[in-house]
PDB file of C-alpha atoms in Angstrom:
ATOM      1  CA  MET A 117    -178.913 -27.456  -5.598  1.00 42.00           C
ATOM      2  CA  ARG A 118    -180.446 -25.831  -8.706  1.00 48.00           C
ATOM      3  CA  ASP A 119    -183.084 -28.556  -8.960  1.00 49.00           C
ATOM      4  CA  THR A 120    -184.395 -27.872  -5.477  1.00 48.00           C
ATOM      5  CA  VAL A 121    -188.034 -26.857  -5.453  1.00 47.00           C
ATOM      6  CA  VAL A 122    -189.996 -24.814  -3.007  1.00 47.00           C
ATOM      7  CA  SER A 123    -193.703 -25.400  -2.535  1.00 49.00           C
ATOM      8  CA  LYS A 124    -195.954 -22.562  -1.554  1.00 52.00           C
ATOM      9  CA  ARG A 125    -199.543 -22.876  -0.481  1.00 52.00           C
ATOM     10  CA  LEU A 126    -201.938 -20.389  -1.980  1.00 56.00           C
ATOM     11  CA  ALA A 127    -204.330 -18.852   0.525  1.00 57.00           C
ATOM     12  CA  LEU A 128    -207.715 -20.273  -0.441  1.00 59.00           C
ATOM     13  CA  PRO A 129    -210.728 -20.991   1.749  1.00 60.00           C
ATOM     14  CA  PRO A 130    -211.123 -24.584   3.012  1.00 62.00           C
ATOM     15  CA  PRO A 131    -211.472 -27.237   1.678  1.00 61.00           C
ATOM     16  CA  PHE A 132    -209.339 -25.988  -1.218  1.00 61.00           C
ATOM     17  CA  SER A 133    -205.589 -26.265  -1.157  1.00 55.00           C
ATOM     18  CA  VAL A 134    -203.510 -25.355  -4.144  1.00 58.00           C
ATOM     19  CA  TYR A 135    -199.760 -25.635  -4.224  1.00 62.00           C
ATOM     20  CA  PHE A 136    -197.458 -24.449  -6.921  1.00 65.00           C
ATOM     21  CA  ILE A 137    -193.893 -25.524  -7.306  1.00 78.00           C
ATOM     22  CA  MET A 138    -191.204 -22.933  -7.676  1.00 84.00           C
ATOM     23  CA  THR A 139    -187.705 -23.822  -8.799  1.00 93.00           C
ATOM     24  CA  GLU A 140    -184.744 -22.398  -6.975  1.00 95.00           C
ATOM     25  CA  ASP A 141    -184.045 -20.120  -9.955  1.00 97.00           C
ATOM     26  CA  GLU A 142    -187.598 -18.780  -9.816  1.00 96.00           C
ATOM     27  CA  ARG A 143    -187.299 -18.213  -6.076  1.00 96.00           C
ATOM     28  CA  TRP A 144    -184.149 -16.103  -6.476  1.00 98.00           C
ATOM     29  CA  MET A 145    -185.685 -14.294  -9.444  1.00 98.00           C
ATOM     30  CA  GLU A 146    -188.488 -13.256  -7.079  1.00 97.00           C
ATOM     31  CA  SER A 147    -185.833 -11.482  -5.013  1.00 98.00           C
ATOM     32  CA  ALA A 148    -184.525  -9.740  -8.128  1.00 98.00           C
ATOM     33  CA  LEU A 149    -188.088  -8.728  -9.012  1.00 98.00           C
ATOM     34  CA  ARG A 150    -188.485  -7.153  -5.561  1.00 98.00           C
ATOM     35  CA  GLU A 151    -185.384  -5.083  -6.316  1.00 98.00           C
ATOM     36  CA  ALA A 152    -186.878  -4.094  -9.678  1.00 98.00           C
ATOM     37  CA  GLU A 153    -190.017  -2.924  -7.865  1.00 98.00           C
ATOM     38  CA  GLN A 154    -187.806  -0.640  -5.747  1.00 98.00           C
ATOM     39  CA  ALA A 155    -186.457   0.909  -8.939  1.00 98.00           C
ATOM     40  CA  LYS A 156    -189.981   1.393 -10.274  1.00 97.00           C
ATOM     41  CA  LYS A 157    -191.049   3.168  -7.069  1.00 97.00           C
ATOM     42  CA  ARG A 158    -188.183   5.600  -7.619  1.00 97.00           C
ATOM     43  CA  LYS A 159    -189.134   6.150 -11.274  1.00 95.00           C
ATOM     44  CA  GLU A 160    -186.084   4.238 -12.491  1.00 98.00           C
ATOM     45  CA  VAL A 161    -186.209   1.612 -15.221  1.00 98.00           C
ATOM     46  CA  PRO A 162    -187.358  -1.418 -13.194  1.00 98.00           C
ATOM     47  CA  VAL A 163    -184.405  -3.781 -13.303  1.00 98.00           C
ATOM     48  CA  GLY A 164    -183.235  -5.663 -10.226  1.00 98.00           C
ATOM     49  CA  ALA A 165    -180.360  -8.009  -9.473  1.00 98.00           C
ATOM     50  CA  VAL A 166    -179.187 -10.228  -6.643  1.00 98.00           C
ATOM     51  CA  VAL A 167    -175.985 -12.192  -6.106  1.00 98.00           C
ATOM     52  CA  VAL A 168    -176.440 -15.464  -4.236  1.00 98.00           C
ATOM     53  CA  GLN A 169    -173.848 -17.628  -2.512  1.00 97.00           C
ATOM     54  CA  ASN A 170    -174.564 -20.733  -0.419  1.00 96.00           C
ATOM     55  CA  GLY A 171    -178.295 -20.103  -0.349  1.00 96.00           C
ATOM     56  CA  ARG A 172    -178.189 -16.459   0.751  1.00 96.00           C
ATOM     57  CA  ILE A 173    -178.139 -13.086  -0.926  1.00 98.00           C
ATOM     58  CA  ILE A 174    -174.745 -11.420  -0.556  1.00 98.00           C
ATOM     59  CA  GLY A 175    -175.390  -8.450  -2.838  1.00 98.00           C
ATOM     60  CA  LYS A 176    -178.417  -6.790  -4.363  1.00 98.00           C
ATOM     61  CA  GLY A 177    -179.200  -3.755  -6.433  1.00 98.00           C
ATOM     62  CA  TYR A 178    -181.666  -1.976  -8.645  1.00 98.00           C
ATOM     63  CA  ASN A 179    -181.234   0.608 -11.369  1.00 98.00           C
ATOM     64  CA  GLN A 180    -180.285   4.032 -10.001  1.00 98.00           C
ATOM     65  CA  ILE A 181    -179.124   5.733 -13.189  1.00 98.00           C
ATOM     66  CA  GLU A 182    -181.485   8.707 -12.930  1.00 97.00           C
ATOM     67  CA  SER A 183    -181.267   9.289  -9.180  1.00 97.00           C
ATOM     68  CA  LEU A 184    -177.455   9.091  -9.149  1.00 98.00           C
ATOM     69  CA  GLN A 185    -177.054  10.629 -12.630  1.00 98.00           C
ATOM     70  CA  ASP A 186    -174.567   7.843 -13.283  1.00 98.00           C
ATOM     71  CA  PRO A 187    -174.754   5.832 -16.520  1.00 98.00           C
ATOM     72  CA  THR A 188    -172.999   2.919 -14.792  1.00 98.00           C
ATOM     73  CA  ALA A 189    -175.540   2.636 -11.950  1.00 98.00           C
ATOM     74  CA  HIS A 190    -177.185  -0.472 -13.404  1.00 98.00           C
ATOM     75  CA  ALA A 191    -178.712  -3.040 -11.054  1.00 98.00           C
ATOM     76  CA  GLU A 192    -175.992  -5.570 -11.863  1.00 98.00           C
ATOM     77  CA  MET A 193    -173.157  -3.131 -11.162  1.00 98.00           C
ATOM     78  CA  ILE A 194    -174.649  -2.140  -7.817  1.00 98.00           C
ATOM     79  CA  ALA A 195    -175.216  -5.791  -6.842  1.00 98.00           C
ATOM     80  CA  ILE A 196    -171.646  -6.699  -7.851  1.00 98.00           C
ATOM     81  CA  THR A 197    -170.206  -3.821  -5.801  1.00 98.00           C
ATOM     82  CA  ALA A 198    -172.275  -4.819  -2.757  1.00 98.00           C
ATOM     83  CA  ALA A 199    -171.316  -8.494  -3.072  1.00 98.00           C
ATOM     84  CA  ALA A 200    -167.609  -7.684  -3.489  1.00 98.00           C
ATOM     85  CA  ALA A 201    -167.722  -5.592  -0.326  1.00 97.00           C
ATOM     86  CA  GLY A 202    -169.459  -8.412   1.546  1.00 94.00           C
ATOM     87  CA  LEU A 203    -167.071 -11.069   0.265  1.00 96.00           C
ATOM     88  CA  GLY A 204    -163.984  -8.935   0.654  1.00 96.00           C
ATOM     89  CA  SER A 205    -162.977 -10.203  -2.778  1.00 96.00           C
ATOM     90  CA  ARG A 206    -163.297  -9.315  -6.436  1.00 94.00           C
ATOM     91  CA  ARG A 207    -163.736 -12.995  -7.328  1.00 94.00           C
ATOM     92  CA  PHE A 208    -167.180 -14.495  -6.862  1.00 97.00           C
ATOM     93  CA  GLU A 209    -166.484 -18.210  -6.456  1.00 94.00           C
ATOM     94  CA  GLY A 210    -169.616 -20.293  -5.895  1.00 96.00           C
ATOM     95  CA  CYS A 211    -171.964 -17.403  -6.682  1.00 98.00           C
ATOM     96  CA  ALA A 212    -174.865 -16.917  -9.045  1.00 98.00           C
ATOM     97  CA  MET A 213    -176.350 -13.648 -10.252  1.00 98.00           C
ATOM     98  CA  TYR A 214    -180.076 -13.279 -10.899  1.00 98.00           C
ATOM     99  CA  VAL A 215    -181.189 -10.265 -12.907  1.00 98.00           C
ATOM    100  CA  THR A 216    -184.610  -9.391 -14.307  1.00 98.00           C
ATOM    101  CA  LEU A 217    -183.303  -8.206 -17.703  1.00 98.00           C
ATOM    102  CA  GLU A 218    -180.586  -9.638 -19.922  1.00 98.00           C
ATOM    103  CA  PRO A 219    -177.405  -7.719 -19.068  1.00 98.00           C
ATOM    104  CA  CYS A 220    -175.946  -5.110 -21.416  1.00 98.00           C
ATOM    105  CA  ALA A 221    -172.336  -5.178 -22.666  1.00 98.00           C
ATOM    106  CA  MET A 222    -171.039  -3.189 -19.669  1.00 98.00           C
ATOM    107  CA  CYS A 223    -172.706  -5.456 -17.119  1.00 98.00           C
ATOM    108  CA  ALA A 224    -171.805  -8.631 -19.010  1.00 98.00           C
ATOM    109  CA  GLY A 225    -168.167  -7.513 -18.975  1.00 98.00           C
ATOM    110  CA  ALA A 226    -168.341  -6.868 -15.232  1.00 98.00           C
ATOM    111  CA  ILE A 227    -169.868 -10.321 -14.684  1.00 98.00           C
ATOM    112  CA  VAL A 228    -166.931 -11.883 -16.560  1.00 98.00           C
ATOM    113  CA  LEU A 229    -164.383  -9.792 -14.643  1.00 97.00           C
ATOM    114  CA  ALA A 230    -165.977 -10.790 -11.321  1.00 97.00           C
ATOM    115  CA  ARG A 231    -165.711 -14.440 -12.422  1.00 97.00           C
ATOM    116  CA  ILE A 232    -169.368 -15.057 -11.548  1.00 98.00           C
ATOM    117  CA  PRO A 233    -169.868 -18.741 -12.384  1.00 98.00           C
ATOM    118  CA  ARG A 234    -173.604 -18.609 -13.160  1.00 98.00           C
ATOM    119  CA  LEU A 235    -175.955 -15.965 -14.549  1.00 98.00           C
ATOM    120  CA  VAL A 236    -179.738 -16.295 -14.628  1.00 98.00           C
ATOM    121  CA  PHE A 237    -181.820 -13.579 -16.255  1.00 98.00           C
ATOM    122  CA  GLY A 238    -185.509 -13.015 -16.882  1.00 98.00           C
ATOM    123  CA  ALA A 239    -186.492 -10.980 -19.927  1.00 98.00           C
ATOM    124  CA  PHE A 240    -184.432 -10.939 -23.105  1.00 98.00           C
ATOM    125  CA  ASP A 241    -183.306  -7.482 -24.272  1.00 98.00           C
ATOM    126  CA  PRO A 242    -183.564  -7.099 -28.063  1.00 97.00           C
ATOM    127  CA  LYS A 243    -181.955  -3.627 -27.989  1.00 96.00           C
ATOM    128  CA  ALA A 244    -178.965  -4.095 -25.684  1.00 97.00           C
ATOM    129  CA  GLY A 245    -178.779  -7.748 -24.610  1.00 98.00           C
ATOM    130  CA  ALA A 246    -175.185  -8.947 -24.468  1.00 98.00           C
ATOM    131  CA  CYS A 247    -175.807 -12.427 -23.066  1.00 98.00           C
ATOM    132  CA  GLY A 248    -177.142 -14.138 -26.143  1.00 96.00           C
ATOM    133  CA  THR A 249    -179.382 -11.680 -27.954  1.00 97.00           C
ATOM    134  CA  LEU A 250    -177.039  -9.205 -29.688  1.00 97.00           C
ATOM    135  CA  PHE A 251    -173.768 -10.608 -28.357  1.00 96.00           C
ATOM    136  CA  ASN A 252    -172.796 -13.319 -25.920  1.00 98.00           C
ATOM    137  CA  ILE A 253    -169.988 -11.735 -23.953  1.00 98.00           C
ATOM    138  CA  VAL A 254    -170.361 -14.007 -20.927  1.00 98.00           C
ATOM    139  CA  GLN A 255    -169.665 -17.137 -22.983  1.00 98.00           C
ATOM    140  CA  ASP A 256    -167.108 -15.765 -25.425  1.00 98.00           C
ATOM    141  CA  LYS A 257    -164.295 -18.347 -25.588  1.00 98.00           C
ATOM    142  CA  ARG A 258    -161.762 -15.614 -26.334  1.00 98.00           C
ATOM    143  CA  LEU A 259    -162.151 -14.286 -22.789  1.00 97.00           C
ATOM    144  CA  ASN A 260    -160.506 -15.840 -19.742  1.00 95.00           C
ATOM    145  CA  HIS A 261    -163.807 -16.735 -18.039  1.00 97.00           C
ATOM    146  CA  GLN A 262    -167.096 -18.123 -19.334  1.00 97.00           C
ATOM    147  CA  VAL A 263    -170.347 -18.077 -17.411  1.00 98.00           C
ATOM    148  CA  GLU A 264    -173.050 -20.726 -17.200  1.00 98.00           C
ATOM    149  CA  LEU A 265    -176.054 -18.928 -18.655  1.00 98.00           C
ATOM    150  CA  VAL A 266    -179.790 -19.426 -18.142  1.00 98.00           C
ATOM    151  CA  GLY A 267    -182.220 -17.003 -19.778  1.00 97.00           C
ATOM    152  CA  GLY A 268    -185.970 -16.624 -19.692  1.00 97.00           C
ATOM    153  CA  ILE A 269    -186.644 -17.424 -16.022  1.00 97.00           C
ATOM    154  CA  SER A 270    -189.903 -15.654 -15.069  1.00 97.00           C
ATOM    155  CA  ALA A 271    -189.513 -13.830 -18.397  1.00 97.00           C
ATOM    156  CA  GLU A 272    -193.168 -12.871 -18.672  1.00 97.00           C
ATOM    157  CA  ARG A 273    -193.270 -11.199 -15.251  1.00 97.00           C
ATOM    158  CA  CYS A 274    -189.924  -9.483 -15.777  1.00 98.00           C
ATOM    159  CA  GLY A 275    -190.921  -8.276 -19.247  1.00 97.00           C
ATOM    160  CA  SER A 276    -194.359  -7.104 -18.105  1.00 97.00           C
ATOM    161  CA  LEU A 277    -192.829  -4.962 -15.389  1.00 97.00           C
ATOM    162  CA  LEU A 278    -190.671  -3.222 -17.995  1.00 97.00           C
ATOM    163  CA  SER A 279    -193.470  -2.912 -20.584  1.00 96.00           C
ATOM    164  CA  GLU A 280    -195.867  -1.400 -18.057  1.00 96.00           C
ATOM    165  CA  PHE A 281    -193.212   1.064 -16.890  1.00 96.00           C
ATOM    166  CA  PHE A 282    -192.443   2.299 -20.410  1.00 94.00           C
ATOM    167  CA  ALA A 283    -196.141   2.457 -21.355  1.00 94.00           C
ATOM    168  CA  ALA A 284    -196.782   4.659 -18.315  1.00 93.00           C
ATOM    169  CA  MET A 285    -193.829   6.866 -19.211  1.00 89.00           C
ATOM    170  CA  ARG A 286    -195.094   7.285 -22.793  1.00 91.00           C
ATOM    171  CA  GLU A 287    -198.539   8.082 -21.454  1.00 89.00           C
ATOM    172  CA  LYS A 288    -197.041  10.872 -19.366  1.00 85.00           C
ATOM    173  CA  GLY A 289    -195.537  12.268 -22.552  1.00 80.00           C
ATOM    174  CA  ASN A 290    -191.824  11.971 -21.965  1.00 62.00           C
ATOM    175  CA  GLY A 291    -191.124   9.138 -24.381  1.00 54.00           C
ATOM    176  CA  GLY A 292    -189.998   6.714 -21.703  1.00 49.00           C
ATOM    177  CA  LYS A 293    -187.299   8.966 -20.304  1.00 52.00           C
ATOM    178  CA  SER A 294    -187.292  10.180 -16.722  1.00 47.00           C
TER     179      SER A 294
END
């Protein structure tokens, strides 16, 4: 299933036809990027997440820390809560989570507790990444669940979205804080 590819035709005038091939991981990351764009529109740090099961999104979320004034309102936490409600279960068998930024320690812990089998993230987080950069909580053998981990999917796009957001915030003079 993960090796499935999707072809898209770029809109070019005839006689030109250009197709690019998108992996399934890239396709789902596009959905997470759309969630990140929602966060950006609301002046939140642009991080988005989706939980996928059997080829459909069962939970999605974007950062809402500032609007909710809740330090736990990360995209991953919101997507996990939505997926749990949809599944009617706290266990996420057969699911994968796609998130635009490497999860922090809190979110990595929640991913382990939800027993999410597979995690795919975009940009690496050198300041708070807990899925391989600073720590690797999701694959720690001392815990009762380990997650299949794929990092760097659409990393440039995911990272650019964050870089542009923080550059704009610095330009406005508030040091990147809303």
